[in-house]
Amino acid sequence: MRTTRGRFRLRSAVLATALGAGLLLAPLPARQAVAASTLTNTGFEADGAGTATPSGWSTYSAAGQNAASFTEAGGRGGGHRLSHWSSSAYKVETYQYLSGLADGTYTLTAWVRSGGGQNSAYLALRNCGSAEQRTDLPVTTSAWIRVVTSVKVVGGGCTVSVNSDANAGNWLNVDDLSFTPGSTGLAVKGVDLSALKKNEDFGATYKNASGTTGDPVALLKGAGAGYGRLKVWVNPADGYNTKTQVLATAKRIKAQGMKLLVDFHYSDVWADPGAQTKPAAWAGHSYAQLKKDVYDHTYDVLAALKAQGTTADMVQIGNEINTGMLWPEGSTSDWTQLAGLLGSGISAAKAVSSSTQIALHLANGGDNALYRTWFDNAKAQGVSYDVIALSFYGYWHGALSSLQANLDDISARYGKKVMVAETAYPFRLDGKDAHENIIDLPSELIPGYPASSAGQAAWLRDVMNVVEAVPGGRGLGVVYWEPAWTAVTGNGWDPTDPSSGNAWENQALFGYDNRLLPAAGWFAHR
């Protein structure tokens, strides 16, 4: 691709020839940007509405479709924004070339909206002396979302670019950009492998995208996953997800060079906002005994992991504990007692390894009021932790913009790193077994994200983009929930019923042919 300077020289030569021959009958092409060392007209306010090439920017379309890029009223911070749209299919780039930059790493930040449907719609940093960096625009019909991308500048120049390869009627908006020193990225790009051991015991196999059978942990690691998450139940009916399986799978995770996140449910079955049932062995215990139970159980599992050389890097004390844990004693109706139970688990984890990070995990990741109330209480009770972990399933928990608003607020309010510890999306709606899938109707899907391999990939990509954009580098990462839980007879939802089916196989990262799906490639995100 030619730089701004190259295009300017070409345009000058064409104009000189045309003038000399007396052939200049049509209007001149849009003016070209003059390279500067700082990004200019970042809010697109300089020219008002209807400008195809706003001041400081250039527009390029190989097919002569510059009119598909324009400024119009309706800015995020000011009165105007940049938009790409046309009533016919189009390809257009709006860009600004920067020169005279000090070499180093820079981050582009922009507020964006997109109706989706494009072949591609993204921000890019190119011609920077290093590999081009991109961030795709998430689908959001009304709310603005902040996205970031960073690049290493070598040689003093860099092009900031907004790109569309779109179908008729597809649109995007961009506003309030900045280009500043600094870098972005995600430290946690994880997969929850809690169901893997049982799945394999009942005959599951896994393949790479080409169809070669392989170790699913290695396949996911090869795609870029750097964290493995494992849940722990106390004494489940099927005998899985206990310390025994956690130890075995932890060895496989660590052998791949991945880090380990251990998720304590403090239950024999699923723990979530609607169910925090005490383990049967603890059912009649007093509050004081429950505190000891939590400490002993947490210490026992984590000490065994450490003893085999697979120390947990992060630990969740409870799973989706919106309403507390170990009901009724640990309900949020009695925060003093809940804080005592949390403190027991935290103390045990730190006693095994002081460097292990402590995460507190709630569901409903778009509900800021819930998180403020919950963590205000935790702060008032003196609960000590390192990370706020959220579950965010867009078909239940709201828009990506709500997730972003919540992450921004709570990370600043409590001075903590934040991460999405659970998310997922279907790659198809039909099931592979007879059990009804959790998401199996078109009406249950998120607008702009079809139930396809591309839609699943776009969802994971965009959740990662939102977490990466949390200010101050406080966005820690994303964990995909149960990517290896495929449909095999014997490994269903209910640990008490061997004949129960799987309601999740259409949200795994392995397809019905057992091949790794394209979404897994986003673990190689920055």
Coordinates of C-alpha atoms in Angstrom, one line a residue:
M1 CA 0.0 0.0 0.0
R2 CA 1.4 3.5 -0.9
T3 CA 2.0 5.9 1.9
T4 CA 0.4 9.3 2.1
R5 CA 3.5 10.9 0.7
G6 CA 3.5 8.5 -2.2
R7 CA -0.1 9.2 -3.0
F8 CA 0.5 12.9 -2.8
R9 CA 3.4 12.7 -5.4
L10 CA 1.2 10.6 -7.7
R11 CA -1.7 13.1 -7.4
S12 CA 0.6 16.0 -8.1
A13 CA 1.9 14.4 -11.3
V14 CA -1.6 13.6 -12.5
L15 CA -2.7 17.2 -11.9
A16 CA 0.3 18.7 -13.7
T17 CA -0.4 16.5 -16.8
A18 CA -4.1 17.3 -16.8
L19 CA -3.5 21.1 -16.4
G20 CA -0.9 21.1 -19.2
A21 CA -3.2 19.4 -21.6
G22 CA -6.2 21.5 -20.7
L23 CA -8.1 18.4 -19.7
L24 CA -9.0 19.3 -16.1
L25 CA -12.8 19.3 -16.4
A26 CA -13.9 17.3 -13.3
P27 CA -13.6 18.4 -9.6
L28 CA -10.3 17.7 -7.9
P29 CA -10.0 14.6 -5.8
A30 CA -10.4 15.1 -2.0
R31 CA -7.4 16.8 -0.4
Q32 CA -4.7 14.7 1.1
A33 CA -3.5 14.8 4.6
V34 CA -0.1 16.3 5.5
A35 CA 1.9 14.0 7.8
A36 CA 2.3 15.2 11.4
S37 CA 3.7 13.8 14.6
T38 CA 0.4 13.9 16.4
L39 CA -3.0 12.6 15.5
T40 CA -5.2 15.6 14.4
N41 CA -8.9 16.2 14.1
T42 CA -9.5 13.2 16.4
G43 CA -13.2 14.0 16.9
F44 CA -13.9 14.9 13.3
E45 CA -15.2 18.4 14.3
A46 CA -13.1 20.5 12.0
D47 CA -15.3 20.3 8.9
G48 CA -18.8 19.7 10.0
A49 CA -21.1 17.2 8.3
G50 CA -20.8 15.8 4.8
T51 CA -17.1 15.8 4.3
A52 CA -15.6 12.8 2.5
T53 CA -12.1 13.6 3.6
P54 CA -12.0 15.4 7.0
S55 CA -9.1 17.8 7.8
G56 CA -6.0 15.9 8.7
W57 CA -7.2 12.7 7.2
S58 CA -7.1 11.0 3.8
T59 CA -9.6 8.7 2.1
Y60 CA -8.7 5.9 -0.3
S61 CA -10.8 3.5 -2.3
A62 CA -9.4 1.4 -5.1
A63 CA -12.8 1.4 -6.7
G64 CA -13.3 5.1 -6.4
Q65 CA -15.8 4.8 -3.6
N66 CA -14.5 7.7 -1.4
A67 CA -18.0 9.0 -0.8
A68 CA -18.6 5.9 1.4
S69 CA -16.5 7.7 4.0
F70 CA -17.9 10.9 5.4
T71 CA -18.5 13.0 8.5
E72 CA -21.9 13.5 9.9
A73 CA -23.7 14.7 13.0
G74 CA -24.0 12.5 16.0
G75 CA -20.6 12.3 17.6
R76 CA -19.9 10.6 20.8
G77 CA -18.1 13.5 22.5
G78 CA -18.7 16.3 20.1
G79 CA -21.1 17.2 17.3
H80 CA -19.7 14.9 14.6
R81 CA -18.3 11.5 13.8
L82 CA -16.7 9.6 11.0
S83 CA -19.0 7.1 9.2
H84 CA -18.6 4.5 6.5
W85 CA -21.8 3.6 4.6
S86 CA -23.1 3.2 1.1
S87 CA -26.2 1.9 -0.5
S88 CA -24.1 -0.5 -2.6
A89 CA -21.2 -2.7 -1.6
Y90 CA -18.0 -0.7 -0.9
K91 CA -14.4 -0.8 0.2
V92 CA -12.9 2.3 1.7
E93 CA -10.1 3.4 4.0
T94 CA -9.9 6.6 6.1
Y95 CA -6.4 7.1 7.3
Q96 CA -3.8 9.5 8.8
Y97 CA -0.1 9.1 8.4
L98 CA 2.1 10.2 11.3
S99 CA 5.8 11.0 11.0
G100 CA 8.5 12.1 13.3
L101 CA 7.5 9.7 16.1
A102 CA 10.0 8.6 18.7
D103 CA 10.5 4.9 18.3
G104 CA 8.6 2.8 20.8
T105 CA 5.2 1.2 21.5
Y106 CA 2.0 3.2 21.0
T107 CA -1.7 2.5 21.6
L108 CA -4.6 3.7 19.4
T109 CA -7.8 4.2 21.3
A110 CA -11.1 4.9 19.6
W111 CA -14.8 4.8 20.3
V112 CA -16.7 2.8 17.7
R113 CA -20.1 1.5 16.7
S114 CA -21.0 -0.9 13.9
G115 CA -24.2 -2.5 12.6
G116 CA -22.2 -5.6 11.6
G117 CA -22.5 -7.7 8.5
Q118 CA -19.3 -6.4 6.8
N119 CA -16.7 -8.7 5.3
S120 CA -14.3 -6.8 7.5
A121 CA -14.5 -3.6 9.6
Y122 CA -11.5 -2.7 11.7
L123 CA -8.9 -0.2 12.9
A124 CA -5.3 -0.8 11.8
L125 CA -1.9 0.5 12.6
R126 CA 0.3 -0.1 9.6
N127 CA 3.5 1.1 7.9
C128 CA 4.9 1.4 11.4
G129 CA 8.1 -0.5 10.9
S130 CA 6.7 -3.7 12.5
A131 CA 3.8 -6.1 11.9
E132 CA 0.5 -4.5 11.2
Q133 CA -1.9 -4.5 14.2
R134 CA -5.7 -4.6 13.9
T135 CA -8.7 -4.5 16.1
D136 CA -12.1 -5.4 14.6
L137 CA -15.2 -3.4 15.5
P138 CA -17.8 -5.1 17.7
V139 CA -21.4 -5.1 16.7
T140 CA -23.4 -2.5 18.6
T141 CA -26.3 -0.7 17.1
S142 CA -26.6 2.2 19.5
A143 CA -24.0 2.3 22.3
W144 CA -20.4 3.4 21.7
I145 CA -17.7 0.9 22.7
R146 CA -14.0 1.8 23.3
V147 CA -11.5 -0.4 21.5
V148 CA -7.7 -0.3 21.5
T149 CA -4.8 -1.6 19.5
S150 CA -1.0 -1.2 20.0
V151 CA 2.0 -1.3 17.8
K152 CA 5.8 -1.0 17.9
V153 CA 6.9 2.0 15.9
V154 CA 10.3 1.6 14.3
G155 CA 11.5 4.4 12.0
G156 CA 9.4 7.2 13.2
G157 CA 6.3 6.7 11.0
C158 CA 2.9 5.0 11.4
T159 CA -0.5 5.0 9.6
V160 CA -3.7 5.1 11.7
S161 CA -6.4 3.6 9.5
V162 CA -10.2 2.9 9.6
N163 CA -11.2 0.2 7.1
S164 CA -14.4 -1.2 5.7
D165 CA -15.0 -4.0 3.2
A166 CA -18.7 -3.9 3.3
N167 CA -22.0 -5.0 1.8
A168 CA -24.7 -2.6 0.7
G169 CA -26.1 -0.8 3.8
N170 CA -23.4 -1.9 6.2
W171 CA -22.2 0.9 8.4
L172 CA -19.7 1.9 11.1
N173 CA -19.0 5.0 13.2
V174 CA -15.7 6.1 14.7
D175 CA -15.0 9.1 17.0
D176 CA -12.7 10.5 19.7
L177 CA -9.4 8.7 18.8
S178 CA -6.1 9.0 20.5
F179 CA -2.6 7.7 19.8
T180 CA -0.4 7.7 22.8
P181 CA 2.7 5.9 24.1
G182 CA 2.0 2.5 25.8
S183 CA 1.0 -1.0 25.0
T184 CA -2.1 -3.2 25.4
G185 CA -2.6 -7.0 25.6
L186 CA -4.2 -9.7 27.7
A187 CA -2.3 -11.7 30.4
V188 CA -5.1 -14.3 30.7
K189 CA -6.3 -16.1 27.6
G190 CA -7.8 -19.2 29.1
V191 CA -10.0 -22.3 28.7
D192 CA -12.1 -24.1 31.4
L193 CA -11.2 -27.8 31.1
S194 CA -13.2 -29.1 34.0
A195 CA -15.2 -31.6 31.9
L196 CA -12.2 -32.9 29.9
K197 CA -11.2 -35.9 32.1
K198 CA -14.7 -37.3 32.2
N199 CA -15.3 -36.6 28.5
E200 CA -12.1 -38.5 27.5
D201 CA -13.0 -41.4 29.9
F202 CA -16.3 -41.8 28.0
G203 CA -14.6 -41.8 24.7
A204 CA -14.2 -38.2 23.5
T205 CA -11.5 -37.5 20.9
Y206 CA -10.2 -34.2 19.6
K207 CA -8.7 -33.1 16.3
N208 CA -6.9 -30.1 14.9
A209 CA -8.5 -28.0 12.2
S210 CA -7.0 -30.3 9.6
G211 CA -8.5 -33.4 11.1
T212 CA -5.5 -34.9 12.8
T213 CA -6.3 -36.4 16.3
G214 CA -4.4 -34.8 19.1
D215 CA -4.3 -33.9 22.8
P216 CA -6.9 -31.2 23.3
V217 CA -4.8 -29.4 25.9
A218 CA -2.0 -29.2 23.4
L219 CA -4.3 -28.2 20.6
L220 CA -5.8 -25.3 22.6
K221 CA -2.3 -24.3 23.8
G222 CA -1.1 -24.3 20.2
A223 CA -4.0 -22.0 19.3
G224 CA -2.8 -19.5 21.9
A225 CA -4.5 -20.4 25.2
G226 CA -2.2 -19.7 28.2
Y227 CA -4.4 -20.5 31.1
G228 CA -6.4 -23.6 32.2
R229 CA -9.3 -23.4 34.6
L230 CA -10.5 -26.3 36.7
K231 CA -13.5 -26.5 39.0
V232 CA -13.5 -28.4 42.3
W233 CA -16.4 -30.1 43.9
V234 CA -16.2 -31.8 47.3
N235 CA -17.8 -35.2 46.9
P236 CA -19.9 -35.3 43.7
A237 CA -22.1 -38.3 42.8
D238 CA -20.1 -39.2 39.7
G239 CA -16.7 -38.9 41.4
Y240 CA -15.4 -36.3 38.9
N241 CA -14.2 -32.8 39.5
T242 CA -12.6 -33.8 42.8
K243 CA -9.0 -33.3 43.9
T244 CA -8.1 -36.5 42.1
Q245 CA -9.1 -35.2 38.6
V246 CA -7.9 -31.7 39.3
L247 CA -4.4 -33.0 40.1
A248 CA -4.4 -35.1 36.9
T249 CA -5.6 -32.4 34.5
A250 CA -3.4 -29.8 36.2
K251 CA -0.3 -31.9 35.3
R252 CA -1.4 -31.7 31.6
I253 CA -2.1 -28.0 31.8
K254 CA 1.3 -27.2 33.3
A255 CA 3.1 -29.6 31.0
Q256 CA 2.0 -27.4 28.2
G257 CA 3.5 -24.3 29.8
M258 CA 0.1 -23.0 30.7
K259 CA -0.9 -21.4 34.0
L260 CA -3.6 -22.8 36.3
L261 CA -6.8 -21.3 37.7
V262 CA -8.6 -23.3 40.3
D263 CA -12.3 -22.7 40.8
F264 CA -13.7 -23.8 44.2
H265 CA -17.5 -24.3 44.2
Y266 CA -17.7 -25.5 47.9
S267 CA -20.4 -27.8 46.8
D268 CA -21.0 -31.3 45.5
V269 CA -22.9 -30.0 42.5
W270 CA -23.1 -26.8 40.3
A271 CA -22.8 -23.6 42.3
D272 CA -24.3 -20.4 40.7
P273 CA -26.4 -17.4 41.8
G274 CA -29.5 -19.7 42.1
A275 CA -27.8 -22.6 43.9
Q276 CA -25.1 -22.5 46.6
T277 CA -25.8 -25.9 48.2
K278 CA -23.5 -27.1 51.0
P279 CA -21.6 -30.4 50.4
A280 CA -23.5 -33.2 52.0
A281 CA -20.6 -33.9 54.3
W282 CA -20.9 -30.3 55.7
A283 CA -24.7 -30.2 55.8
G284 CA -25.2 -30.2 59.6
H285 CA -22.1 -28.1 60.5
S286 CA -22.2 -24.9 62.4
Y287 CA -20.9 -21.6 61.0
A288 CA -17.6 -22.0 62.9
Q289 CA -17.2 -25.5 61.6
L290 CA -18.0 -24.3 58.0
K291 CA -15.1 -21.8 58.3
K292 CA -12.8 -24.7 59.1
D293 CA -14.3 -26.9 56.4
V294 CA -13.5 -24.1 53.8
Y295 CA -10.0 -23.7 55.1
D296 CA -9.2 -27.4 55.2
H297 CA -10.7 -28.2 51.8
T298 CA -9.0 -25.3 50.1
Y299 CA -5.7 -26.0 51.7
D300 CA -5.9 -29.7 51.0
V301 CA -6.4 -29.3 47.2
L302 CA -3.9 -26.5 46.7
A303 CA -1.2 -28.1 48.9
A304 CA -1.5 -31.3 46.8
L305 CA -1.2 -29.3 43.6
K306 CA 1.9 -27.6 45.0
A307 CA 3.4 -30.9 46.1
Q308 CA 3.2 -32.3 42.6
G309 CA 4.8 -29.2 41.1
T310 CA 1.6 -27.6 39.7
T311 CA 1.0 -24.7 42.1
A312 CA -2.2 -22.7 41.3
D313 CA -1.5 -19.3 39.8
M314 CA -4.9 -18.1 40.6
V315 CA -7.8 -19.3 42.8
Q316 CA -11.4 -18.5 42.8
I317 CA -13.0 -18.6 46.3
G318 CA -16.5 -19.6 45.3
N319 CA -18.2 -19.7 41.9
E320 CA -20.7 -17.1 40.8
I321 CA -21.3 -16.0 44.4
N322 CA -23.7 -13.1 43.6
T323 CA -25.9 -14.4 46.5
G324 CA -23.1 -15.7 48.6
M325 CA -22.1 -19.4 49.2
L326 CA -22.7 -22.3 51.5
W327 CA -26.4 -21.3 52.1
P328 CA -27.8 -20.3 54.4
E329 CA -24.9 -19.4 56.6
G330 CA -22.9 -17.7 53.8
S331 CA -25.7 -15.9 52.2
T332 CA -25.3 -12.2 51.3
S333 CA -28.1 -11.6 53.9
D334 CA -25.3 -11.9 56.5
W335 CA -22.2 -10.3 55.1
T336 CA -20.2 -10.7 58.3
Q337 CA -20.5 -14.5 58.0
L338 CA -20.0 -14.5 54.2
A339 CA -16.8 -12.5 54.7
G340 CA -15.7 -14.9 57.3
L341 CA -16.1 -17.9 54.9
L342 CA -14.4 -16.0 52.1
G343 CA -11.6 -15.1 54.4
S344 CA -11.0 -18.7 55.4
G345 CA -10.6 -19.8 51.7
I346 CA -8.3 -16.8 51.0
S347 CA -6.1 -17.5 54.0
A348 CA -5.8 -21.1 53.0
A349 CA -4.8 -20.2 49.5
K350 CA -2.2 -17.7 50.6
A351 CA -0.8 -20.1 53.2
V352 CA 0.0 -22.6 50.4
S353 CA 1.4 -20.0 48.0
S354 CA 1.6 -16.3 48.8
S355 CA 2.0 -15.5 45.1
T356 CA -1.3 -17.1 44.1
Q357 CA -3.8 -14.5 43.0
I358 CA -7.2 -14.5 44.6
A359 CA -10.3 -13.9 42.5
L360 CA -13.8 -13.3 43.6
H361 CA -16.3 -14.3 40.9
L362 CA -19.8 -13.1 40.2
A363 CA -22.2 -13.8 37.3
N364 CA -24.3 -11.1 35.4
G365 CA -21.2 -9.2 34.2
G366 CA -23.2 -6.4 32.7
D367 CA -25.0 -5.5 36.0
N368 CA -23.0 -2.6 37.5
A369 CA -25.4 -2.1 40.4
L370 CA -24.9 -5.7 41.5
Y371 CA -21.1 -5.4 41.4
R372 CA -21.1 -2.1 43.3
T373 CA -23.3 -3.4 46.0
W374 CA -21.4 -6.7 46.4
F375 CA -17.9 -5.4 46.3
D376 CA -18.8 -2.3 48.5
N377 CA -19.9 -4.9 51.1
A378 CA -16.7 -6.9 50.6
K379 CA -14.6 -3.8 51.1
A380 CA -16.5 -2.8 54.2
Q381 CA -15.9 -6.3 55.6
G382 CA -12.2 -6.1 54.9
V383 CA -12.1 -9.0 52.4
S384 CA -8.7 -9.2 50.7
Y385 CA -8.5 -10.2 47.1
D386 CA -6.6 -9.4 43.9
V387 CA -9.0 -9.9 40.9
I388 CA -12.6 -9.3 40.2
A389 CA -13.9 -12.1 37.9
L390 CA -17.1 -12.0 36.0
S391 CA -19.3 -14.4 34.0
F392 CA -20.6 -12.7 30.8
Y393 CA -22.8 -14.5 28.4
G394 CA -24.3 -11.9 26.1
Y395 CA -27.5 -13.9 25.6
W396 CA -28.2 -13.6 29.3
H397 CA -26.2 -10.7 30.7
G398 CA -26.7 -7.8 28.3
A399 CA -24.8 -5.8 25.7
L400 CA -21.0 -5.6 25.3
S401 CA -21.4 -1.9 26.2
S402 CA -22.8 -2.8 29.6
L403 CA -19.9 -5.2 30.2
Q404 CA -17.5 -2.4 29.3
A405 CA -19.2 0.1 31.5
N406 CA -19.1 -2.3 34.4
L407 CA -15.5 -3.3 33.9
D408 CA -14.4 0.3 33.6
D409 CA -16.2 1.3 36.8
I410 CA -15.3 -1.5 39.1
S411 CA -11.7 -1.7 38.1
A412 CA -11.3 2.0 39.0
R413 CA -13.6 2.0 42.0
Y414 CA -11.8 -0.9 43.7
G415 CA -8.4 -0.6 42.1
K416 CA -8.4 -4.2 41.0
K417 CA -7.6 -6.2 37.9
V418 CA -10.8 -7.5 36.2
M419 CA -11.4 -10.5 33.9
V420 CA -14.2 -12.4 32.2
A421 CA -13.8 -15.9 33.8
E422 CA -16.6 -17.4 31.8
T423 CA -18.0 -16.6 28.3
A424 CA -19.1 -18.7 25.3
Y425 CA -21.2 -18.7 22.2
P426 CA -22.8 -21.3 19.9
F427 CA -21.4 -22.2 16.5
R428 CA -24.7 -23.9 15.5
L429 CA -28.2 -24.3 17.1
D430 CA -28.9 -28.0 16.6
G431 CA -27.7 -30.6 19.0
K432 CA -25.5 -33.6 18.5
D433 CA -27.3 -35.6 21.2
A434 CA -31.0 -35.8 22.2
H435 CA -30.7 -33.3 25.1
E436 CA -32.0 -29.8 24.4
N437 CA -29.2 -27.3 24.2
I438 CA -29.2 -24.2 26.4
I439 CA -29.1 -21.9 23.4
D440 CA -31.0 -23.5 20.4
L441 CA -33.3 -20.9 19.0
P442 CA -32.6 -17.9 16.7
S443 CA -34.5 -15.7 19.1
E444 CA -31.9 -16.5 21.8
L445 CA -28.9 -15.2 19.8
I446 CA -27.2 -11.8 20.1
P447 CA -28.0 -9.5 17.2
G448 CA -25.1 -9.4 14.8
Y449 CA -23.6 -12.7 16.0
P450 CA -25.0 -15.6 14.1
A451 CA -24.8 -19.2 15.3
S452 CA -21.9 -20.1 13.1
S453 CA -18.2 -20.7 13.4
A454 CA -17.7 -17.1 12.3
G455 CA -20.3 -15.7 14.8
Q456 CA -18.7 -17.7 17.6
A457 CA -15.2 -16.4 16.7
A458 CA -16.5 -12.8 16.5
W459 CA -18.1 -13.1 19.9
L460 CA -14.9 -14.3 21.6
R461 CA -12.8 -11.7 19.7
D462 CA -15.1 -8.8 20.8
V463 CA -15.3 -9.8 24.4
M464 CA -11.5 -9.9 24.4
N465 CA -11.4 -6.5 22.7
V466 CA -13.6 -5.1 25.5
V467 CA -11.5 -6.5 28.3
E468 CA -8.3 -5.3 26.6
A469 CA -9.6 -1.8 26.5
V470 CA -10.1 -1.4 30.2
P471 CA -8.2 1.7 31.2
G472 CA -4.9 1.6 33.1
G473 CA -4.1 -1.9 31.9
R474 CA -6.5 -3.4 34.4
G475 CA -8.2 -5.7 31.9
L476 CA -6.6 -9.0 32.8
G477 CA -8.2 -11.4 30.3
V478 CA -10.9 -13.9 29.3
V479 CA -11.6 -17.6 29.9
Y480 CA -13.8 -19.6 27.5
W481 CA -16.1 -21.9 29.4
E482 CA -15.9 -25.7 28.7
P483 CA -14.5 -25.6 25.1
A484 CA -13.8 -29.4 25.2
W485 CA -17.2 -30.5 26.6
T486 CA -18.5 -32.3 23.5
A487 CA -21.4 -34.7 23.3
V488 CA -20.4 -38.1 24.5
T489 CA -22.8 -40.6 26.2
G490 CA -22.2 -40.6 29.9
N491 CA -21.0 -37.0 30.4
G492 CA -24.2 -35.0 30.7
W493 CA -25.3 -32.1 32.9
D494 CA -26.4 -34.1 35.9
P495 CA -23.7 -35.9 37.9
T496 CA -26.3 -38.0 39.6
D497 CA -27.8 -39.3 36.3
P498 CA -25.4 -41.1 33.9
S499 CA -28.1 -41.0 31.2
S500 CA -28.4 -37.2 31.2
G501 CA -27.3 -35.4 28.0
N502 CA -25.1 -32.5 27.2
A503 CA -26.7 -29.1 26.7
W504 CA -23.4 -27.4 25.8
E505 CA -21.9 -29.2 22.8
N506 CA -22.9 -26.4 20.4
Q507 CA -20.9 -23.9 22.4
A508 CA -17.7 -25.9 22.6
L509 CA -14.6 -25.0 20.6
F510 CA -14.5 -28.4 18.9
G511 CA -17.1 -29.0 16.2
Y512 CA -19.4 -32.0 15.8
D513 CA -16.6 -33.5 13.7
N514 CA -14.3 -33.0 16.7
R515 CA -12.2 -30.5 14.9
L516 CA -10.9 -27.3 16.5
L517 CA -13.0 -24.3 15.5
P518 CA -11.7 -21.0 14.2
A519 CA -12.7 -19.1 17.4
A520 CA -9.8 -20.8 19.2
G521 CA -7.4 -18.8 17.0
W522 CA -8.3 -15.7 19.0
F523 CA -6.4 -17.0 22.0
A524 CA -3.4 -15.7 20.0
H525 CA -4.7 -12.2 20.6
R526 CA -2.1 -9.7 21.9

